[in-house]
mmCIF file of C-alpha atoms in Angstrom:
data_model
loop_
_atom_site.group_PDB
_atom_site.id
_atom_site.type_symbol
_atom_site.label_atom_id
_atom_site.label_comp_id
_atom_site.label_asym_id
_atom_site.label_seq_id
_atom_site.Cartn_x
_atom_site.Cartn_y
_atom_site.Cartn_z
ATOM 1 C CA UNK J 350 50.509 29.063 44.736
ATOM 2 C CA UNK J 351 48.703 27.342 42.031
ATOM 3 C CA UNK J 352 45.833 30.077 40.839
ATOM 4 C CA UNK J 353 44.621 31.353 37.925
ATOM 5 C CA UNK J 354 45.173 34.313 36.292
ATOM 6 C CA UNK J 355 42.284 35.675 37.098
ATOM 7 C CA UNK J 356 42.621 34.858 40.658
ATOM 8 C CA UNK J 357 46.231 36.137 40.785
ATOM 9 C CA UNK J 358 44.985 39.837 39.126
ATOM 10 C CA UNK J 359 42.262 40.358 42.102
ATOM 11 C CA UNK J 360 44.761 39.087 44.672
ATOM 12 C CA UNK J 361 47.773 41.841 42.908
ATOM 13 C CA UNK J 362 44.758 44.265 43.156
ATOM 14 C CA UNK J 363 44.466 43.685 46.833
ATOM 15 C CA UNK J 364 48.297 43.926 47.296
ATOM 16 C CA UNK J 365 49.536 40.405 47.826
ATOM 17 C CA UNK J 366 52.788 39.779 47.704
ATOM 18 C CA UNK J 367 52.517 36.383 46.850
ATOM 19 C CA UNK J 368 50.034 37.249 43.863
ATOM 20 C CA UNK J 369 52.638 39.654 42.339
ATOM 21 C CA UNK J 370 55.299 36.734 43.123
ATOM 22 C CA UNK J 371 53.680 34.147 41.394
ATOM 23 C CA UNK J 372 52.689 36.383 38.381
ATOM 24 C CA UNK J 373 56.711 37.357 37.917
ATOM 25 C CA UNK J 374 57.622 33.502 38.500
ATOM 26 C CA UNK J 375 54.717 32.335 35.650
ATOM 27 C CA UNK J 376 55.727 35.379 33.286
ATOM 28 C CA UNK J 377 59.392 36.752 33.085
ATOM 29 C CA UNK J 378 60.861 34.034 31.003
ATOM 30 C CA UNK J 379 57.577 34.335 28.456
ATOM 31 C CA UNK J 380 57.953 37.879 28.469
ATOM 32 C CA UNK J 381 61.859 38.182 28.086
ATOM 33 C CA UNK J 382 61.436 35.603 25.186
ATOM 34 C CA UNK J 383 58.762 38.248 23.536
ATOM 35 C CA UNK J 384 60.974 41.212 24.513
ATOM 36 C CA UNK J 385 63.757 39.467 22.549
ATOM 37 C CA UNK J 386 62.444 38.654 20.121
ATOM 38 C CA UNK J 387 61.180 42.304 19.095
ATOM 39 C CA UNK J 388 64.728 44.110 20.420
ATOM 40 C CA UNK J 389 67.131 40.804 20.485
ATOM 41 C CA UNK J 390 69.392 42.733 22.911
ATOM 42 C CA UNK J 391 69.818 40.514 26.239
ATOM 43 C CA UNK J 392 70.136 43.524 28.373
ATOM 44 C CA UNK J 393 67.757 46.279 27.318
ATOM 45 C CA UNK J 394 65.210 43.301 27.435
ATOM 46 C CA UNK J 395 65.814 42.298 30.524
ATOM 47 C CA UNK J 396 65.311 45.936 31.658
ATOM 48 C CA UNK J 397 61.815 46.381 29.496
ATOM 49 C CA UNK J 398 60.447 43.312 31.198
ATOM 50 C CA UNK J 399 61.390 44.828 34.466
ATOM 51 C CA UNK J 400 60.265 48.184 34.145
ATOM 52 C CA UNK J 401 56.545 45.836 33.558
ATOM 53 C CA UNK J 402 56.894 44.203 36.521
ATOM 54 C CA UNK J 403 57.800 47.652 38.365
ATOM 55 C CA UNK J 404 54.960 49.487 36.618
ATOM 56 C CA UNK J 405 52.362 45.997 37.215
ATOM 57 C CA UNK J 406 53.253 46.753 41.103
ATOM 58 C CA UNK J 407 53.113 50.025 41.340
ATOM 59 C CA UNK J 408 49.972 50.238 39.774
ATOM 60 C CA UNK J 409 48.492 47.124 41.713
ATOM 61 C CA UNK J 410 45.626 48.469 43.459
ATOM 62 C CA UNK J 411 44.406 51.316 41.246
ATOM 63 C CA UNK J 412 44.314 48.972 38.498
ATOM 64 C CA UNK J 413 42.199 45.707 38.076
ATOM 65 C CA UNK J 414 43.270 43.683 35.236
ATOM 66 C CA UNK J 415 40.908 41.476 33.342
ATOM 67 C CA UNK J 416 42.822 39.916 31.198
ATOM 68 C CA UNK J 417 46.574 38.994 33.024
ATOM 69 C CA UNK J 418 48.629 37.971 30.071
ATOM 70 C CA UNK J 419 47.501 40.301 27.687
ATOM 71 C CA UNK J 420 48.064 42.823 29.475
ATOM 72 C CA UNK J 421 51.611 41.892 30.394
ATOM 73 C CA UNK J 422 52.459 40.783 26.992
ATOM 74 C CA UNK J 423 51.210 44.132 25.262
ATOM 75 C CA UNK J 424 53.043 46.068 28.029
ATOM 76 C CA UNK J 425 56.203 44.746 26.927
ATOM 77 C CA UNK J 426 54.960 45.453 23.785
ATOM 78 C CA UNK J 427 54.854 49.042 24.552
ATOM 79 C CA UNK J 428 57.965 49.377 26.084
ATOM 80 C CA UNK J 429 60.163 47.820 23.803
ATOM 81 C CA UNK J 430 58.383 50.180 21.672
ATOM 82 C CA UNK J 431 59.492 53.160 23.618
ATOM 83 C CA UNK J 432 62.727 51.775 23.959
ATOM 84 C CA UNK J 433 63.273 51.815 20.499
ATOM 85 C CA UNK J 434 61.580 55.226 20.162
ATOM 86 C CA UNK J 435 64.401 55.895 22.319
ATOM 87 C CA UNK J 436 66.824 54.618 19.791
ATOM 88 C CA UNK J 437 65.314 55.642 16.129
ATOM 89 C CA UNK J 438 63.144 58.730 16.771
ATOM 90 C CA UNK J 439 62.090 58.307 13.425
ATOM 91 C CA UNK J 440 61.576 54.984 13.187
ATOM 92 C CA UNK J 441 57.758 53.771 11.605
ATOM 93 C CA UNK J 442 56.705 52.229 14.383
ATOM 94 C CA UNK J 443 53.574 50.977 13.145
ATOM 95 C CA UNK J 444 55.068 49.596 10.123
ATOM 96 C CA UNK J 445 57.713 47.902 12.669
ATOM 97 C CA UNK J 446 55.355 45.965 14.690
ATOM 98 C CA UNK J 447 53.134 45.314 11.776
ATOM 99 C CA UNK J 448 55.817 42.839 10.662
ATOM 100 C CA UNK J 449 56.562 40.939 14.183
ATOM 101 C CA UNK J 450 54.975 37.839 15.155
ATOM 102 C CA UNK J 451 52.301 38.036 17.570
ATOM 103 C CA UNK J 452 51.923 34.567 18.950
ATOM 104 C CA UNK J 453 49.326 36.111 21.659
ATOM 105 C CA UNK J 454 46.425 35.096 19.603
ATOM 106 C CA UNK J 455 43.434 35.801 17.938
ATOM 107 C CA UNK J 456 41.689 37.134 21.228
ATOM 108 C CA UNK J 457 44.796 40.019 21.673
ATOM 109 C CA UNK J 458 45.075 40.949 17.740
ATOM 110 C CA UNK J 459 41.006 41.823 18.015
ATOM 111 C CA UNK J 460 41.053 43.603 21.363
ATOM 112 C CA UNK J 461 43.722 45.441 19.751
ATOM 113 C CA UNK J 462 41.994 46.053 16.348
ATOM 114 C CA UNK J 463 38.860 47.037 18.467
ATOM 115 C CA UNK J 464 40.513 49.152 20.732
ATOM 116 C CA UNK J 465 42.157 51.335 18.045
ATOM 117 C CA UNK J 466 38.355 51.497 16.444
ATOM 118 C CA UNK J 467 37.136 52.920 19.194
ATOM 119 C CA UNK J 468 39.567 55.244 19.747
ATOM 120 C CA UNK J 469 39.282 57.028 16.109
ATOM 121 C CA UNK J 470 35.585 57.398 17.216
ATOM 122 C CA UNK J 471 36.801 59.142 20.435
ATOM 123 C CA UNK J 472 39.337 60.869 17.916
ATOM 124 C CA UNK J 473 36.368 61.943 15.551
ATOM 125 C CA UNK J 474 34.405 63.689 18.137
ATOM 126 C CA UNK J 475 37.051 66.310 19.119
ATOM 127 C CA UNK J 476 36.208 69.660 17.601
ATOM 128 C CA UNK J 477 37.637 70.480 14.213
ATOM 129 C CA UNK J 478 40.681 72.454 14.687
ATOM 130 C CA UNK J 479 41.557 70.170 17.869
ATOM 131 C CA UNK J 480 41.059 67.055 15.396
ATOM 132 C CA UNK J 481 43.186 68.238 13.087
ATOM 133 C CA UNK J 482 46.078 69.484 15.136
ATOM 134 C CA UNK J 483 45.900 65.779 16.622
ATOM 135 C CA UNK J 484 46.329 63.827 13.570
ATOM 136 C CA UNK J 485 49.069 66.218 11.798
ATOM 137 C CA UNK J 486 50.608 65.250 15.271
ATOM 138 C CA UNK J 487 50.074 61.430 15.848
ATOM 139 C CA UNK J 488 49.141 60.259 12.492
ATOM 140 C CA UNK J 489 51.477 62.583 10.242
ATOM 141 C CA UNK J 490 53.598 62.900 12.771
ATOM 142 C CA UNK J 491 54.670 66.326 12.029
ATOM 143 C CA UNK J 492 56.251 68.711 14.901
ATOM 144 C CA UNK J 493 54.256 71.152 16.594
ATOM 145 C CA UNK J 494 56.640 73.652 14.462
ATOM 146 C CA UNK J 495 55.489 72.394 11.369
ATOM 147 C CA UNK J 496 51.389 72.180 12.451
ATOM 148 C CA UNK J 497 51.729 75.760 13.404
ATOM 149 C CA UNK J 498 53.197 76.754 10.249
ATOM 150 C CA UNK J 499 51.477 74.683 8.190
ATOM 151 C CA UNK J 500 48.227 75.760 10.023
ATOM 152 C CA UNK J 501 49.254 79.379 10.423
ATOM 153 C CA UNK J 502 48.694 79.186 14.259
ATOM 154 C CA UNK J 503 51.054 79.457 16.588
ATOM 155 C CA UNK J 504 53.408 76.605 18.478
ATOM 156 C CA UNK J 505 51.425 77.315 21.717
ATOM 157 C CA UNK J 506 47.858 76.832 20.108
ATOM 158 C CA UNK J 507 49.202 73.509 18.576
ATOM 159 C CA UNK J 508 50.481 72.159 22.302
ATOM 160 C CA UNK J 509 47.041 73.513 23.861
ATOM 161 C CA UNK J 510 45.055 71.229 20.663
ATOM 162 C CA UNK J 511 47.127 68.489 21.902
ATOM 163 C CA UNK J 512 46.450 68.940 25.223
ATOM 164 C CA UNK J 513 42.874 69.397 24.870
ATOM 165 C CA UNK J 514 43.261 66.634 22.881
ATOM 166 C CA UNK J 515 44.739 63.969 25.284
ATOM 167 C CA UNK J 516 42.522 65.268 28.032
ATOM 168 C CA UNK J 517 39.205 64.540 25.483
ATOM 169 C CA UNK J 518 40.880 60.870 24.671
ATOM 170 C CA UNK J 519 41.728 60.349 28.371
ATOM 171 C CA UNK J 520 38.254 61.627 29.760
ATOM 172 C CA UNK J 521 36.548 59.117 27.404
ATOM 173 C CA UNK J 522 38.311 55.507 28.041
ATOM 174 C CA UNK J 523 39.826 53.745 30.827
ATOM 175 C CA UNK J 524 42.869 53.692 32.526
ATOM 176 C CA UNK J 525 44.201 50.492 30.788
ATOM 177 C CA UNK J 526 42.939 51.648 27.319
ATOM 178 C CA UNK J 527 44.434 55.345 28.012
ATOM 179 C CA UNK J 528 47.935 53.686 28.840
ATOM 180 C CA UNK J 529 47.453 51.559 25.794
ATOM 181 C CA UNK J 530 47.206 54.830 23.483
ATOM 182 C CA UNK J 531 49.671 56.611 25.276
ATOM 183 C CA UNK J 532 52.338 53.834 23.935
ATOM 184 C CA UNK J 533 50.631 53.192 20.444
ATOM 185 C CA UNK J 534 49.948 56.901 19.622
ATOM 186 C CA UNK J 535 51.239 55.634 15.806
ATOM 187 C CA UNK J 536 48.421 53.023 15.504
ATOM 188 C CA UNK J 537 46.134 55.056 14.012
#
C-alpha cells in the first residue's frame, strides 16, 4: 500500500485495516526512536508507542486526522509525558520538554505555539473565580487543598471550578485539541 498520509488518515477513519497497517509499518520505528529518545528506556517505550497505536485505532472513526505524523509524533509526546508523570509527580514538565529536541519541524512547534494561544483565550473567558481556581491548579500547580485554603473555599468548590472549568475548555475546541490539553495541562 503505497498512499499518503493523508490518504491513509481518511481510509483509518473509515476503518481499514490495511490503512491502520500501513500507518504502524511507516511509523513505529520513527516513533520508538522519538519515544527513546525523551524516556531512553527500551521497554516503557515500546509500551508508549503502543498504547498510540491502541488509542489511533480505537479512536479511528470518531476521529479524522489532518495532519498524520503530527499527530502521532505529539501523541507519543504526551504519553511519554504521562509516563513520566507517572514516575516524578513533581517533575516540571514544561521545563522538561522545553529542553528536548523536536526534530518535527517548524510546522509542529507553531501549531503547538498556536494551539496553547488559543487556549489561554478559551482560559481567559471563564468567569473569575473559575479562572482562578484553574490556574492555581494547572499553572501553579497547587492541590485542590491548598486552592481551598489559600482561597478560603472549600475542597469541593475547588473540584466543581475545575470541573466547570474542563467542561468550558472542552465545549470550546475540538476533540484533537481537547486531548492535546488534557496531556499538556503544564503548557501554559
Amino acid at each position: 500500500m503505497n498512499l499518503t498520509d493523508k490518504d491513509l488518515s481518511r481510509l483509518l477513519y473509515k476503518g481499514k485495516e490495511e490503512a491502520f497497517n500501513a500507518i504502524y509499518e511507516k511509523y513505529w520505528k520513527q516513533l520508538f526512536v522519538y519515544a527513546y529518545k525523551i524516556f531512553e528506556d527500551q521497554i516503557v517505550c515500546e509500551d508508549i508507542v503502543q498504547e498510540v497505536f491502541v488509542k489511533l485505532w480505537e479512536r479511528a472513526k470518531s476521529n479524522k486526522i489532518e495532519k498524520l505524523e503530527s499527530y502521532l509524533f505529539r501523541a507519543v509526546k504526551f504519553q511519554a509525558m504521562n509516563a513520566i508523570r507517572d514516575l516524578k509527580p513533581t517533575t516540571d514538565l514544561d521545563q522538561f520538554f522545553n529542553h528536548l529536541p523536536d526534530n518535527l519541524g517548524v510546522d509542529l512547534l507553531l501549531e503547538e505555539k498556536e494551539m496553547a494561544s488559543n487556549l489561554k483565550i478559551i482560559i481567559n473567558q471563564l468567569p473569575a473565580k473559575c479562572r482562578e481556581v484553574f490556574i492555581l491548579s494547572r499553572e501553579e500547580q497547587l492541590s485542590n487543598k491548598e486552592i481551598a485554603s489559600q482561597l478560603n473555599i472549600s475542597i469541593r468548590t475547588v473540584e466543581a471550578h475545575l470541573n466547570k472549568a474542563l467542561k468550558f475548555i472542552k465545549k470550546n475546541v475540538n476533540g484533537i485539541f481537547f486531548c492535546f490539553y488534557q496531556f499538556f495541562t503544564y503548557l501554559i
